[in-house]
XYZ file of C-alpha atoms in Angstrom:
458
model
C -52.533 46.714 9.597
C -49.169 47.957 11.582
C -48.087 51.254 10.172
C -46.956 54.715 11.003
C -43.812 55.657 11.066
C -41.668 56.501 14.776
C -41.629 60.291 14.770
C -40.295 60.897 18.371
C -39.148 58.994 21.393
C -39.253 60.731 24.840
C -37.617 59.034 27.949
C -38.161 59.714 31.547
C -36.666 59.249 34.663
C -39.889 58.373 37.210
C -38.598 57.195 40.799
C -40.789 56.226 43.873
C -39.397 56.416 47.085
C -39.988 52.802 48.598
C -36.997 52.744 50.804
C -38.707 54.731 53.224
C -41.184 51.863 54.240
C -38.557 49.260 53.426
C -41.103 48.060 50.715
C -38.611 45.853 48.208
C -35.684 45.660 50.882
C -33.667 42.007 50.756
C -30.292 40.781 51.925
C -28.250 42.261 48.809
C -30.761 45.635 48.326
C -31.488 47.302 51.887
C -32.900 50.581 50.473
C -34.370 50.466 47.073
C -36.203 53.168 45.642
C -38.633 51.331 43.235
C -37.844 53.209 39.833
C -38.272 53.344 36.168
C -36.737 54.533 32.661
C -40.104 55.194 31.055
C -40.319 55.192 27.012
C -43.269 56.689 24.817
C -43.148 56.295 21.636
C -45.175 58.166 18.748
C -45.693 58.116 14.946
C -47.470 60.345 12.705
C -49.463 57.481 12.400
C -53.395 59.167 12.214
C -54.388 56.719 14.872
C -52.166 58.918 17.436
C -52.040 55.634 19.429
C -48.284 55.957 21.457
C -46.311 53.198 22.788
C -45.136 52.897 25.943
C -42.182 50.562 27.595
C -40.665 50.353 30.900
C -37.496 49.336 32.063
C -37.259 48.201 36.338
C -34.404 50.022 38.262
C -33.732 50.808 41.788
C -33.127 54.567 42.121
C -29.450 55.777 41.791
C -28.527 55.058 37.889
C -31.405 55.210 36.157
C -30.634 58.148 34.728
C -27.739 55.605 33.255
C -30.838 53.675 31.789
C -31.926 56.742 30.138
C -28.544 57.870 28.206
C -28.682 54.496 27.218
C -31.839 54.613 25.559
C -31.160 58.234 24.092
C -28.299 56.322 22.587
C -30.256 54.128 21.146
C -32.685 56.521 20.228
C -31.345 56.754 16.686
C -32.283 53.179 15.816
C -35.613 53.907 16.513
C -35.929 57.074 15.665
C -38.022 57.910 11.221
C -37.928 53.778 11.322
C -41.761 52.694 9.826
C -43.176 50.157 12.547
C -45.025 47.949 9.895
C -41.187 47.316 8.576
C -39.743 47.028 12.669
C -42.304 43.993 13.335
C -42.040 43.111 9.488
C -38.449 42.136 10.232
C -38.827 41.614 14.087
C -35.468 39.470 14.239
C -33.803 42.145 12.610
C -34.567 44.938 14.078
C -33.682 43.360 17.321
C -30.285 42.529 16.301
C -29.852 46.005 15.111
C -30.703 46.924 18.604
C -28.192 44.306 20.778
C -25.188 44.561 18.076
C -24.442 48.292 17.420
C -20.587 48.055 16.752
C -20.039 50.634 19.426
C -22.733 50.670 22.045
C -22.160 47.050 22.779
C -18.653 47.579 23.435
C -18.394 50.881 25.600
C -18.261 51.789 29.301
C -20.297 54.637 30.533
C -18.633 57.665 32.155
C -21.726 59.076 34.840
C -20.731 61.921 37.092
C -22.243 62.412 39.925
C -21.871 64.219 43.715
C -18.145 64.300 42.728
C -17.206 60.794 42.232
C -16.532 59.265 38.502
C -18.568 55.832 38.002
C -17.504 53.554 35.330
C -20.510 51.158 34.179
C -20.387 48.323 31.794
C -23.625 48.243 29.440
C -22.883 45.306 26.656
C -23.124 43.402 25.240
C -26.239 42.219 25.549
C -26.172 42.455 29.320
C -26.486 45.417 32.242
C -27.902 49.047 31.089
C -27.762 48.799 27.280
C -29.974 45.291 28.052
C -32.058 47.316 30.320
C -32.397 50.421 27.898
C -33.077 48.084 24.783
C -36.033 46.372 27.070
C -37.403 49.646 27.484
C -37.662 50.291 23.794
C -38.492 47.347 22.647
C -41.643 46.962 25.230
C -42.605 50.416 23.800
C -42.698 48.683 20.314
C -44.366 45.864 21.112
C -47.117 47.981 23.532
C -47.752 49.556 20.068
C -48.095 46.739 17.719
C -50.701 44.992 20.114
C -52.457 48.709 20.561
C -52.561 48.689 16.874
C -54.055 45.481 16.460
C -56.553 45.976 19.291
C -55.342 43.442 21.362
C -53.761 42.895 24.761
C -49.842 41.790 24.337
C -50.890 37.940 25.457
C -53.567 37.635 22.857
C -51.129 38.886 20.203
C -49.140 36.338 20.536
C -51.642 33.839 21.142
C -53.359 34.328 18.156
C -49.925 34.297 16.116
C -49.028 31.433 13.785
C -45.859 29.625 14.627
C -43.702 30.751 11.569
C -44.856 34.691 12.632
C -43.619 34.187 16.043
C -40.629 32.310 15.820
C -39.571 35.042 13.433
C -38.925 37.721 16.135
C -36.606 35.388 17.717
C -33.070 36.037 18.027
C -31.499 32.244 18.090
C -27.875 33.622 17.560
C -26.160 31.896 20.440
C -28.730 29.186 21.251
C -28.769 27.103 18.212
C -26.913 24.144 19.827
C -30.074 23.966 22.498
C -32.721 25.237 20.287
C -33.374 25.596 16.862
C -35.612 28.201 14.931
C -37.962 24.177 13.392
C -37.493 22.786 16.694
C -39.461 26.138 18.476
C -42.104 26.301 15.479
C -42.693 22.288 16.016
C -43.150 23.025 20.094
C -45.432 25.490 18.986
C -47.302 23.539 16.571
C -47.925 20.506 18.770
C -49.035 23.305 21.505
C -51.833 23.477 19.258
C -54.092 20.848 20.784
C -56.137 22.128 23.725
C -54.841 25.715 23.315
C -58.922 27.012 22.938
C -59.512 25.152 26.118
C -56.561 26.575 28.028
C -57.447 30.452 26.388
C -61.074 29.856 28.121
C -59.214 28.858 31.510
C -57.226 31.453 31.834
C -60.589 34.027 31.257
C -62.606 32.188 33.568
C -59.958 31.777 36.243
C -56.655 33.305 36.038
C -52.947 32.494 36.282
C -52.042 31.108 39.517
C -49.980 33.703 41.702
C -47.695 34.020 44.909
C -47.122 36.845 47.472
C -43.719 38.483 48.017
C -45.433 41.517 50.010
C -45.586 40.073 53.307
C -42.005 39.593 54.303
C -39.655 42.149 52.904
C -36.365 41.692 55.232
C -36.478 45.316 56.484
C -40.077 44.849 57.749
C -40.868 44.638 61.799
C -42.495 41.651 62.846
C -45.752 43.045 64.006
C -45.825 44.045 60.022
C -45.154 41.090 58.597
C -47.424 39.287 61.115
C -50.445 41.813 59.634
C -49.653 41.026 56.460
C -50.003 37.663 56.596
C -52.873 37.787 58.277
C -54.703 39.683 55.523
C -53.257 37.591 52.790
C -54.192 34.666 53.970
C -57.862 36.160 54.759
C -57.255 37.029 50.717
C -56.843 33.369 49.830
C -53.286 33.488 49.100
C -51.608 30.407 49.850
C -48.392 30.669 48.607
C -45.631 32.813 50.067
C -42.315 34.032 49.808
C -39.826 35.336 52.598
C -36.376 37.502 52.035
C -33.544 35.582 53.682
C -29.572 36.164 54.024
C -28.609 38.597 55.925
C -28.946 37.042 59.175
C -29.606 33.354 60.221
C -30.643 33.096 63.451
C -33.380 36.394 62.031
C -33.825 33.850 59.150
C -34.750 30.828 61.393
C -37.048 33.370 63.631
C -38.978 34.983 60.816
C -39.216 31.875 58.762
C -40.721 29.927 61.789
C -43.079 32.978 62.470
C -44.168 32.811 58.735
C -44.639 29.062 58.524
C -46.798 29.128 61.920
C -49.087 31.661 60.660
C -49.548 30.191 57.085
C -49.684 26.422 58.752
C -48.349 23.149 56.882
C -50.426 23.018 54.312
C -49.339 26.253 52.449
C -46.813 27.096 50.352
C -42.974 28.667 51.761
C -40.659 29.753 49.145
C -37.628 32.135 50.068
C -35.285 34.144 48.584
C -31.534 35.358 49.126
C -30.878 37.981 46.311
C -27.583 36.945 45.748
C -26.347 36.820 49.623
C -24.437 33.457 49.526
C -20.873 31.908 48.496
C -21.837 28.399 47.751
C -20.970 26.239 50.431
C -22.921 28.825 52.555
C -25.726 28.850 50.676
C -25.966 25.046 51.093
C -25.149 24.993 54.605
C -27.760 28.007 55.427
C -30.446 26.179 53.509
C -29.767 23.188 55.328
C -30.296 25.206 58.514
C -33.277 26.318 57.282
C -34.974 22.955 55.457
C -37.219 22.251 58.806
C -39.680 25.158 57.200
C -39.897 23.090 54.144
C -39.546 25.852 51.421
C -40.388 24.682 47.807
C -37.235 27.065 46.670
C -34.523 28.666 47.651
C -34.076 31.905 45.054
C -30.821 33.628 43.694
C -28.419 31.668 46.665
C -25.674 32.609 45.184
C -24.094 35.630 41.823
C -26.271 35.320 39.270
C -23.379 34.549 36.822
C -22.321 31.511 38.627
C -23.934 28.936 36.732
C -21.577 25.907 38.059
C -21.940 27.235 41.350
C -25.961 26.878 41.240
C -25.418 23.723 39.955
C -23.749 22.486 42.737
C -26.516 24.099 45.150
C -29.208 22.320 43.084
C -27.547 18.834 43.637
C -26.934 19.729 47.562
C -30.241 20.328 48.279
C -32.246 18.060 46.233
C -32.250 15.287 48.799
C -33.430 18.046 50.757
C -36.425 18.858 48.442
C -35.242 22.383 48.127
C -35.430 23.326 44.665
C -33.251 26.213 43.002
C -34.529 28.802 41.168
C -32.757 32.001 39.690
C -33.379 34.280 36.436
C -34.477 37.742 37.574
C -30.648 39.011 37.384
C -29.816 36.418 34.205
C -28.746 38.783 31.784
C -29.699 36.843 28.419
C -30.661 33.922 26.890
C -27.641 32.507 26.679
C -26.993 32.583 30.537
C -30.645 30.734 30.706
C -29.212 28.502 28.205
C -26.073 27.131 30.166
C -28.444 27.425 33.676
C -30.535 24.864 31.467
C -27.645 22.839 30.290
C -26.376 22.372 33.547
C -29.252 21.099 35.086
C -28.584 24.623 37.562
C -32.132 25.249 38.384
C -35.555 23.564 38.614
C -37.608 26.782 38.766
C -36.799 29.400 36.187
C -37.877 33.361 36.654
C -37.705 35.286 33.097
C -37.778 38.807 33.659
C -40.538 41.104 31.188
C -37.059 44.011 31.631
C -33.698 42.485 32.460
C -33.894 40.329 28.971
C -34.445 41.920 25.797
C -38.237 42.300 25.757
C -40.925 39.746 24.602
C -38.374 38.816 22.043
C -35.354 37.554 24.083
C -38.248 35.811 26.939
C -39.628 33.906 23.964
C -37.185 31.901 23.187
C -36.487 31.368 27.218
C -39.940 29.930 27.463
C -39.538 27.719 24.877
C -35.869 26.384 25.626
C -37.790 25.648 29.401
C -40.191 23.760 27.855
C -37.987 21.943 25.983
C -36.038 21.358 29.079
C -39.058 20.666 31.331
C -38.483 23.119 33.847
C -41.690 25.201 35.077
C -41.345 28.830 34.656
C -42.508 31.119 37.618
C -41.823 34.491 36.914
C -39.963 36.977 38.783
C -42.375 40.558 39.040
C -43.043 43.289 41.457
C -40.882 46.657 40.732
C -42.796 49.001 38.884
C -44.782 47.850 36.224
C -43.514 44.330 36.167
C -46.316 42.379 37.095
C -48.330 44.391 34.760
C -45.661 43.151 31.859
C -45.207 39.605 33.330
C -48.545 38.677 33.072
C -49.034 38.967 29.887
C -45.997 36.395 28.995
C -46.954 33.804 31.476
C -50.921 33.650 30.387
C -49.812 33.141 26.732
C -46.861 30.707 28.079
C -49.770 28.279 29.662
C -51.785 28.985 26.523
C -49.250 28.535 23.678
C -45.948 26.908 25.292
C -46.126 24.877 28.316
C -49.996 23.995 28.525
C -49.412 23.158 31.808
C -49.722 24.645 35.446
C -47.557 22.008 37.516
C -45.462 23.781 39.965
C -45.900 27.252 38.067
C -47.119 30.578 39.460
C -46.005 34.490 39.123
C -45.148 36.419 41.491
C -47.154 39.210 42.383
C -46.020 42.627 44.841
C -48.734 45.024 45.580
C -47.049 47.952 45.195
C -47.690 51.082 42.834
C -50.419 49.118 40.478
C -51.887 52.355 41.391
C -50.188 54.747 39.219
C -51.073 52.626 35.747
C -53.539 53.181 33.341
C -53.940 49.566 33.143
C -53.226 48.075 36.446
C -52.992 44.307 37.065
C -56.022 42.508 38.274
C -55.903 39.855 40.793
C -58.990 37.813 41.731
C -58.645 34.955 43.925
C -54.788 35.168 44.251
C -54.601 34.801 40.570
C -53.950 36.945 37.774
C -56.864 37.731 35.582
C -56.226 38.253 31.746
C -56.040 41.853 30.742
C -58.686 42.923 28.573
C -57.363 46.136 27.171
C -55.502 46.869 23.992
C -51.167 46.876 24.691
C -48.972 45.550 26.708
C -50.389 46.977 30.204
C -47.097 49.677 29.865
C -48.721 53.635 29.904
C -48.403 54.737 33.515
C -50.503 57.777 34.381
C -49.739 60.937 33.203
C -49.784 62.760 36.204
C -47.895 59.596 38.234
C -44.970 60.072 35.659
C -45.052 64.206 36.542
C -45.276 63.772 40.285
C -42.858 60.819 40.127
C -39.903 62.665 37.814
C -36.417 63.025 38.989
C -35.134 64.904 40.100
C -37.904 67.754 39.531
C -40.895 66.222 39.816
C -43.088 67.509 42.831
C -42.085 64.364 45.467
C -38.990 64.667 44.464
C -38.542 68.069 45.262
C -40.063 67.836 48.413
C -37.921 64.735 49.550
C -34.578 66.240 48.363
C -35.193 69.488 49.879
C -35.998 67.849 53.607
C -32.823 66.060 53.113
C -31.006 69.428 52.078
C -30.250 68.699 48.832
C-alpha cells in the first residue's frame, strides 16, 4: 500500500571533479566535471523510507538544476504519494505544464556575467529538474512496495502502466490501446526472459577506455584490462580531430581485433555533410554506429546521415541530448536513427522513457541506452532489464552502456558480471548516494570542494 504524505524536499548540489583526469572528455565537452542535482524526498509516512532522484549535469549550472527544482518544489511539496502514483499521468502533467515555469528564462548570476537560460517547455533545466523529482517519486513507490524499480514495472498490469504515460503529443504514432496491446502480447515468454536476465544479465558496452582527452599509453591499458574483463564491445570519442580519429581508432581496433565490437561517438561535433564525409574516412574500422554526428535537434539532418552511411553499414544512433518524446517521435518518423539511447535524466523520468520504449518497439528500432555520469547506469539499468522483459523481448543489436566511474559513492551501486548488467536486488530505483559522498561532494562547501577552489584561489 503507497501512502504517506511528501513532508519535505531537500536538493543538493554534489559535483565531482572528473575534468582533472579527463574522465568524460569528448569533442563537444573537453572538461566536464561529472555532477548532480540530488533530490530526497520524505513523508511522515511511519515507514521513514525517503526517496531519492538524480538529475546528470556537468559542473557549471547545476545550481540552475537546483532553482529549478526548488521551483517546482511546491508541486510536490503536502501532496499524498498514494494519490501522486494514483493519478501518475496527472501528476506528471502538473509537473511539465505549470503556466509559468514552462514559459520563463532563468536569470543566474555568476563571477560578474548575466546568463540567460531557457528551461521549457518540456526541454533543458526544468526537463532536467522535473527528472530529478520525479526519479525521487518513483525510488519511493518501488521502496514502498519492496521492490527494485525494474520489477515494479514488470510485475505491473498493462492498464496500471500505460496510465503514467503522458501521450499528449504522440497520439498520431502511438496510442494509449495500441501501448496496452504491445504490452499484452509481451506477455508470452516474459517468465522466461525475467529468469534470463537473473541468471545472466543485460548485455553491456564500455565507453571507459577511450575518452578523447586520454594519452595513448592510457587508453592502450585500458583496453588491455577490458578485454582481459571479457568486454567485447567498445566505444571511442571522435570529432575533434581526424587524422587523431583515424590514429586512435586504428590503435583501438588493433588491440580489440576483428571480431569485436567498434562503436564511436561525436557528441554533437559535425555539420552534416562533415559528418558523412568524416565517417566515410573513418568506415575502414568498421564501427556498428556513429553517435550524436550532428545537433541533437536536427532531426532531417540525421536523417540524411542515416541514408549516407547505410551502404556503408554505419548505423546512426542519437537520444542522450533528445529532449522529449516528441523529438524521439519525429527521429522515429523519419527513419533518423537505427539505434536509439533514452536517457533515465534528460526525459521526464520512467514516465516520459516509457512511452519511448514502446514507440521503438513499435518502430523496430533496438534501444541501447546512453549511461555513465553519475548515477546513470545505476538508473538505466533498471529500464532496459524490464524493456527486454516487458517491451522488446528481444536482445538483437541491444546493449547499455556502462562507464566505471563513481559507482563507488552509491548505496546501491551497479553490478556488472561478465560485461553484463546484473539485476538489482534491492528495494528502489538504485538512486540514494552515500551520505557522506553527498557531504564531501557539495558545492561549493563541501570538503573537496573547498580544497580544490582554494588551490585555484578562489
Amino acid at each position: 500500500m503507497v501512502h504517506g504524505r511528501v513532508s519535505r524536499l531537500s536538493v543538493h548540489d554534489v559535483r565531482f571533479p572528473t575534468s582533472l583526469g579527463g574522465h568524460g572528455s569528448d569533442a563537444m565537452h573537453t572538461d566536464p566535471d561529472y555532477s548532480a542535482a540530488y533530490v530526497v524526498l520524505e513523508t511522515d509516512a511511519e515507514d521513514g523510507l525517503k526517496g531519492y532522484g538524480i538529475t546528470f549535469t556537468l559542473g557549471r549550472g547545476t545550481e540552475v538544476v537546483v532553482c529549478a527544482v526548488n521551483a517546482l518544489a511546491p508541486h510536490v511539496l503536502n501532496k499524498d504519494l498514494g494519490e501522486i502514483v494514483g493519478d501518475f499521468r496527472g501528476f506528471y502533467r502538473q509537473l511539465t505544464s505549470d503556466g509559468q515555469l514552462r514559459w520563463i528564462f532563468y536569470r543566474l548570476q555568476t563571477t560578474g556575467e548575466e546568463l540567460n537560460l531557457q528551461i521549457g517547455p518540456e526541454k533543458g533545466v526544468v526537463h532536467l529538474a522535473t527528472a530529478a523529482v520525479l526519479n525521487a517519486v518513483w525510488d519511493l513507490w518501488a521502496k514502498q512496495e519492496g521492490k527494485p524499480l525494474w520489477k515494479l514495472l514488470v510485475d505491473m498490469d498493462p492498464r496500471t502502466l500505460v496510465s503514467c504515460i503522458d501521450f499528449r503529443y504522440i497520439t498520431d504514432v502511438l496510442t494509449e490501446e495500441e501501448a496496452c496491446e504491445i504490452l499484452r502480447q509481451s506477455q508470452v515468454g516474459k517468465k522466461e526472459r525475467e529468469e534470463q536476465m537473473l541468471a545472466h544479465g543485460y548485455p553491456a558496452y564500455t565507453t571507459s577506455c577511450a575518452w578523447l582527452g586520454y594519452p595513448d599509453a592510457t587508453l592502450k591499458q585500458l583496453c588491455s584490462e577490458a578485454l582481459k574483463d571479457g568486454w567485447t564491445r567498445f566505444k571511442v570519442k571522435v570529432g575533434a580531430d581526424l587524422q587523431d580519429d583515424i590514429r586512435r581508432c586504428r590503435l583501438v581496433r588493433n588491440m580489440i581485433g576483428p571480431e569485436k565490437t567498434l562503436m564511436m561517438d561525436a557528441n554533437q561535433r559535425w555539420d552534416v555533410p562533415e559528418a558523412v564525409e568524416w565517417m566515410t574516412k573513418l568506415a575502414e574500422f568498421k564501427p556498428l554506429w556513429i553517435e550524436e554526428p550532428t545537433s541533437p535537434d536536427d532531426i532531417l539532418g540525421h536523417a540524411a546521415i542515416s541514408k549516407a552511411l547505410a551502404p556503408l553499414g554505419i548505423g546512426v544512433a542519437t537520444g542522450e541530448q533528445c529532449h522529449n518524446r516528441v523529438i524521439f517521435k519525429q527521429l522515429l518518423q523519419a527513419k533518423a536513427l537505427k539505434f536509439l539511447q533514452i536517457d533515465s535524466c534528460r526525459l521526464g523520468s520512467v514516465n516520459e522513457n516509457l512511452s519511448v520504449l514502446l514507440m521503438a518497439k513499435k518502430f523496430e528500432i533496438p534501444v541501447c541506452p546512453h549511461a555513465g555520469g553519475v548515477g546513470l547506469c545505476e538508473l538505466v539499468q533498471h529500464l532496459i532489464i524490464f524493456d527486454f522483459i516487458s517491451v522488446s523481448a528481444s536482445l538483437q543489436d541491444r546493449m547499455c552502456e556502462y562507464v566505471d566511474h563513481l559507482h563507488e559513492h552509491f548505496k546501491y551501486p551497479v553490478l556488472i558480471r561478465e560485461a553484463a548488467y546484473m539485476p538489482p536486488k534491492d528495494a528502489g530505483y538504485s538512486t540514494e548516494m552515500k551520505e557522506d559522498s553527498v557531504k564531501r561532494h557539495r558545492y561549493p562547501d563541501g570538503e573537496v570542494w573547498k580544497k580544490l577552489l582554494s588551490a585555484q584561489g578562489n
